[in-house]
Amino acid sequence: GAGVSQSPSNKVTEKGKDVELRCDPISGHTALYWYRQSLGQGLEFLIYFQGNSAPDKSGLPSDRFSAERTGGSVSTLTIQRTQQEDSAVYLCASRGQGGTGELFFGEGSRLTVL
Amino acid sequence: DQQVKQNSPSLSVQEGRISILNCDYTNSMFDYFLWYKKYPAEGPTFLISISSIKDKNEDGRFTVFLNKSAKHLSLHIVPSQPGDSAVYFCAASEYSGGGADGLTFGKGTHLIIQP
């Protein structure tokens, strides 16, 4: 499709398990972002990839969170040893070069940690 | 410290009337502002934006006003329609061709349009 694609759309896991969330950005978009939205909260920045530059990881809440972007395209967000407070909707967004700040979001991956 | 604040978690407006959603920011370096709309189980979608060199931008039923001295912006929807019921996020950036942290979002305002 032409939009940002995320999978899985829903994930229920047990506390302590690892999860991987995938994002396929819009083709040709060089910038990729991960945000999360917890219940009743706004969109919290997690990590940013721009081309081949080192990612900006300043928003990652703990060292249990990591992300990679392979080949400048698909990105995977990994949460190790999940905790209940990790339950949220994880949103991926991409932006083309020379854009005016507009991010294009995927539909999100809803993570529930029991 | 929240840099973008939407102080109204929800707003109820009658169909056909004007909806006004407010947003305040604290970072004077922000120079580009956007509104996103989000339906349940969907990702946010871009609605309208405004650069700090302007004080108004209009697109159909949607108008965004920016008051830089007050660090305040608002989104006006007129006339409001049932399909406008959604959560609206205010966002801001220090646009520099692709800033490291993208956009800073407010917590959102849930707009409910009543028939």
Short mmCIF file of C-alpha atoms in Angstrom, two decimals:
data_model
loop_
_atom_site.label_atom_id
_atom_site.label_comp_id
_atom_site.label_asym_id
_atom_site.label_seq_id
_atom_site.Cartn_x
_atom_site.Cartn_y
_atom_site.Cartn_z
CA GLY A 1 0.00 0.00 0.00
CA ALA A 2 0.95 3.64 -0.23
CA GLY A 3 0.76 4.40 3.48
CA VAL A 4 2.77 3.51 6.57
CA SER A 5 2.15 -0.11 7.48
CA GLN A 6 2.50 -1.51 11.00
CA SER A 7 2.24 -5.03 12.35
CA PRO A 8 0.86 -6.57 14.40
CA SER A 9 -2.17 -4.36 14.86
CA ASN A 10 -2.81 -5.96 18.25
CA LYS A 11 -0.47 -7.84 20.55
CA VAL A 12 -1.27 -9.32 23.94
CA THR A 13 1.67 -10.66 25.88
CA GLU A 14 2.58 -11.75 29.35
CA LYS A 15 4.74 -9.67 31.61
CA GLY A 16 8.40 -10.51 31.13
CA LYS A 17 8.14 -11.60 27.52
CA ASP A 18 9.86 -9.83 24.62
CA VAL A 19 7.87 -8.28 21.78
CA GLU A 20 8.76 -6.97 18.33
CA LEU A 21 6.74 -4.38 16.48
CA ARG A 22 7.29 -3.73 12.80
CA CYS A 23 6.96 -0.60 10.69
CA ASP A 24 7.10 -0.34 6.92
CA PRO A 25 7.31 3.37 6.04
CA ILE A 26 6.16 5.08 2.88
CA SER A 27 8.50 4.20 0.06
CA GLY A 28 11.20 6.83 -0.37
CA HIS A 29 10.67 8.46 3.01
CA THR A 30 14.01 8.96 4.68
CA ALA A 31 12.84 9.85 8.16
CA LEU A 32 11.13 7.34 10.44
CA TYR A 33 9.76 7.95 13.93
CA TRP A 34 8.34 5.81 16.69
CA TYR A 35 5.85 7.32 19.11
CA ARG A 36 3.66 5.74 21.73
CA GLN A 37 0.34 6.74 23.18
CA SER A 38 -0.51 5.50 26.61
CA LEU A 39 -4.06 5.70 27.96
CA GLY A 40 -5.07 9.32 28.46
CA GLN A 41 -1.73 10.63 27.27
CA GLY A 42 -0.50 12.42 24.20
CA LEU A 43 1.95 11.07 21.68
CA GLU A 44 5.30 10.41 23.31
CA PHE A 45 8.39 10.49 21.10
CA LEU A 46 10.54 7.37 21.34
CA ILE A 47 13.15 7.25 18.57
CA TYR A 48 13.99 8.85 15.22
CA PHE A 49 15.89 7.53 12.20
CA GLN A 50 17.12 9.81 9.41
CA GLY A 51 18.81 8.17 6.46
CA ASN A 52 22.11 6.57 7.41
CA SER A 53 22.69 8.82 10.41
CA ALA A 54 22.87 7.48 13.93
CA PRO A 55 19.34 7.32 15.38
CA ASP A 56 18.13 9.76 18.00
CA LYS A 57 17.22 7.47 20.89
CA SER A 58 16.59 10.23 23.39
CA GLY A 59 12.93 9.31 23.89
CA LEU A 60 13.37 5.63 24.73
CA PRO A 61 12.07 5.19 28.30
CA SER A 62 14.49 2.45 29.36
CA ASP A 63 17.21 0.14 28.08
CA ARG A 64 14.55 -2.53 27.58
CA PHE A 65 13.54 -0.60 24.47
CA SER A 66 15.54 -0.73 21.26
CA ALA A 67 14.90 -0.16 17.59
CA GLU A 68 16.65 -0.74 14.35
CA ARG A 69 16.06 0.21 10.78
CA THR A 70 17.39 -2.12 8.14
CA GLY A 71 18.38 -0.91 4.70
CA GLY A 72 16.95 2.51 5.40
CA SER A 73 13.42 1.16 5.17
CA VAL A 74 11.68 -1.26 7.52
CA SER A 75 12.05 -0.64 11.24
CA THR A 76 11.57 -2.94 14.21
CA LEU A 77 10.89 -1.73 17.74
CA THR A 78 11.82 -4.34 20.35
CA ILE A 79 10.69 -4.30 23.96
CA GLN A 80 12.44 -6.78 26.21
CA ARG A 81 11.04 -8.14 29.46
CA THR A 82 7.78 -6.28 28.99
CA GLN A 83 6.10 -4.60 31.95
CA GLN A 84 2.47 -3.65 32.39
CA GLU A 85 3.32 0.04 32.02
CA ASP A 86 4.53 -0.73 28.48
CA SER A 87 0.89 -1.23 27.47
CA ALA A 88 0.15 1.44 24.88
CA VAL A 89 -0.43 2.05 21.20
CA TYR A 90 2.90 2.23 19.40
CA LEU A 91 2.75 4.48 16.36
CA CYS A 92 5.22 4.67 13.54
CA ALA A 93 5.46 7.67 11.25
CA SER A 94 7.55 8.64 8.26
CA ARG A 95 8.40 11.85 6.51
CA GLY A 96 9.93 12.56 3.14
CA GLN A 97 12.98 14.71 2.61
CA GLY A 98 12.26 18.39 2.25
CA GLY A 99 8.88 18.01 3.88
CA THR A 100 7.24 20.74 5.89
CA GLY A 101 7.09 18.88 9.15
CA GLU A 102 4.12 16.70 8.32
CA LEU A 103 4.43 13.14 9.54
CA PHE A 104 2.44 10.32 8.03
CA PHE A 105 1.35 7.82 10.65
CA GLY A 106 0.54 4.15 10.51
CA GLU A 107 -2.49 2.75 12.30
CA GLY A 108 -0.43 1.70 15.26
CA SER A 109 0.26 -1.49 17.16
CA ARG A 110 -1.77 -1.87 20.34
CA LEU A 111 0.31 -3.66 22.96
CA THR A 112 -1.32 -5.10 26.05
CA VAL A 113 0.93 -6.57 28.73
CA LEU A 114 -0.93 -8.77 31.19
CA ASP B 1 7.47 19.63 31.55
CA GLN B 2 4.87 19.66 28.84
CA GLN B 3 5.84 21.97 25.99
CA VAL B 4 2.53 21.67 24.15
CA LYS B 5 -0.61 21.85 26.24
CA GLN B 6 -4.20 21.13 25.36
CA ASN B 7 -6.04 21.94 28.53
CA SER B 8 -9.44 20.65 27.48
CA PRO B 9 -9.53 16.84 27.42
CA SER B 10 -12.95 16.94 25.77
CA LEU B 11 -15.31 19.34 24.06
CA SER B 12 -18.94 18.87 23.09
CA VAL B 13 -20.42 21.00 20.30
CA GLN B 14 -23.76 20.95 18.57
CA GLU B 15 -23.81 20.06 14.89
CA GLY B 16 -23.69 23.16 12.71
CA ARG B 17 -22.04 25.30 15.36
CA ILE B 18 -18.40 26.37 15.56
CA SER B 19 -15.87 24.13 17.33
CA ILE B 20 -12.86 25.89 18.82
CA LEU B 21 -9.95 23.78 20.03
CA ASN B 22 -7.17 25.51 21.91
CA CYS B 23 -3.47 24.81 22.30
CA ASP B 24 -0.72 26.57 24.24
CA TYR B 25 3.02 26.08 23.96
CA THR B 26 6.00 27.10 26.04
CA ASN B 27 8.96 26.65 23.70
CA SER B 28 9.61 29.92 21.88
CA MET B 29 11.77 28.06 19.36
CA PHE B 30 8.75 26.31 17.87
CA ASP B 31 8.15 27.72 14.42
CA TYR B 32 5.78 25.27 12.80
CA PHE B 33 2.48 24.05 14.16
CA LEU B 34 0.16 21.30 13.03
CA TRP B 35 -3.16 19.80 13.93
CA TYR B 36 -3.75 16.08 13.63
CA LYS B 37 -7.05 14.26 13.83
CA LYS B 38 -7.38 10.74 15.18
CA TYR B 39 -10.26 8.32 14.98
CA PRO B 40 -10.34 5.25 17.27
CA ALA B 41 -8.14 2.39 16.09
CA GLU B 42 -6.55 4.57 13.43
CA GLY B 43 -3.31 6.52 13.26
CA PRO B 44 -3.37 10.31 13.44
CA THR B 45 -3.89 12.06 10.13
CA PHE B 46 -2.66 15.50 9.23
CA LEU B 47 -5.34 18.17 9.16
CA ILE B 48 -3.85 21.63 8.83
CA SER B 49 -0.65 23.48 9.63
CA ILE B 50 0.67 26.98 10.11
CA SER B 51 4.11 28.51 9.95
CA SER B 52 5.18 31.06 12.55
CA ILE B 53 5.40 33.73 9.84
CA LYS B 54 1.61 33.62 9.52
CA ASP B 55 -1.19 34.24 11.96
CA LYS B 56 -3.96 32.46 10.09
CA ASN B 57 -4.33 29.57 7.69
CA GLU B 58 -7.62 28.45 6.26
CA ASP B 59 -8.60 25.24 4.50
CA GLY B 60 -12.28 24.76 3.87
CA ARG B 61 -14.14 24.44 7.16
CA PHE B 62 -10.87 24.45 9.11
CA THR B 63 -8.95 27.55 10.18
CA VAL B 64 -5.93 27.68 12.42
CA PHE B 65 -5.02 30.89 14.22
CA LEU B 66 -1.61 31.57 15.73
CA ASN B 67 -0.89 34.19 18.39
CA LYS B 68 2.88 34.10 18.83
CA SER B 69 3.02 36.69 21.59
CA ALA B 70 0.62 34.60 23.66
CA LYS B 71 2.16 31.29 22.49
CA HIS B 72 -1.34 30.15 21.66
CA LEU B 73 -3.00 28.59 18.69
CA SER B 74 -6.53 27.49 18.01
CA LEU B 75 -8.35 25.38 15.49
CA HIS B 76 -11.78 26.51 14.34
CA ILE B 77 -14.16 24.15 12.61
CA VAL B 78 -17.26 25.69 11.13
CA PRO B 79 -19.82 24.37 10.62
CA SER B 80 -19.15 21.31 12.78
CA GLN B 81 -20.28 17.99 11.35
CA PRO B 82 -20.79 14.56 12.96
CA GLY B 83 -17.74 13.21 11.11
CA ASP B 84 -15.60 15.74 12.93
CA SER B 85 -16.00 13.76 16.15
CA ALA B 86 -12.46 12.61 16.89
CA VAL B 87 -9.44 13.35 19.05
CA TYR B 88 -7.51 16.39 17.86
CA PHE B 89 -3.82 16.70 18.61
CA CYS B 90 -1.90 19.93 18.49
CA ALA B 91 1.76 19.51 17.50
CA ALA B 92 4.75 21.79 17.16
CA SER B 93 8.26 21.60 15.79
CA GLU B 94 11.45 23.58 15.52
CA TYR B 95 11.51 22.92 11.85
CA SER B 96 15.00 22.68 10.53
CA GLY B 97 14.49 20.42 7.56
CA GLY B 98 13.99 17.37 9.71
CA GLY B 99 14.53 18.02 13.39
CA ALA B 100 15.70 15.16 15.53
CA ASP B 101 12.58 14.82 17.58
CA GLY B 102 10.03 15.44 14.88
CA LEU B 103 6.93 16.83 16.46
CA THR B 104 6.02 17.52 20.07
CA PHE B 105 2.39 16.65 20.68
CA GLY B 106 -0.21 17.77 23.15
CA LYS B 107 -2.39 15.24 24.97
CA GLY B 108 -5.30 15.79 22.63
CA THR B 109 -8.86 17.07 22.86
CA HIS B 110 -11.76 14.71 22.25
CA LEU B 111 -14.30 16.61 20.16
CA ILE B 112 -17.84 15.30 20.26
CA ILE B 113 -20.33 16.69 17.76
CA GLN B 114 -23.87 16.27 18.96
CA PRO B 115 -26.73 16.00 16.45
#
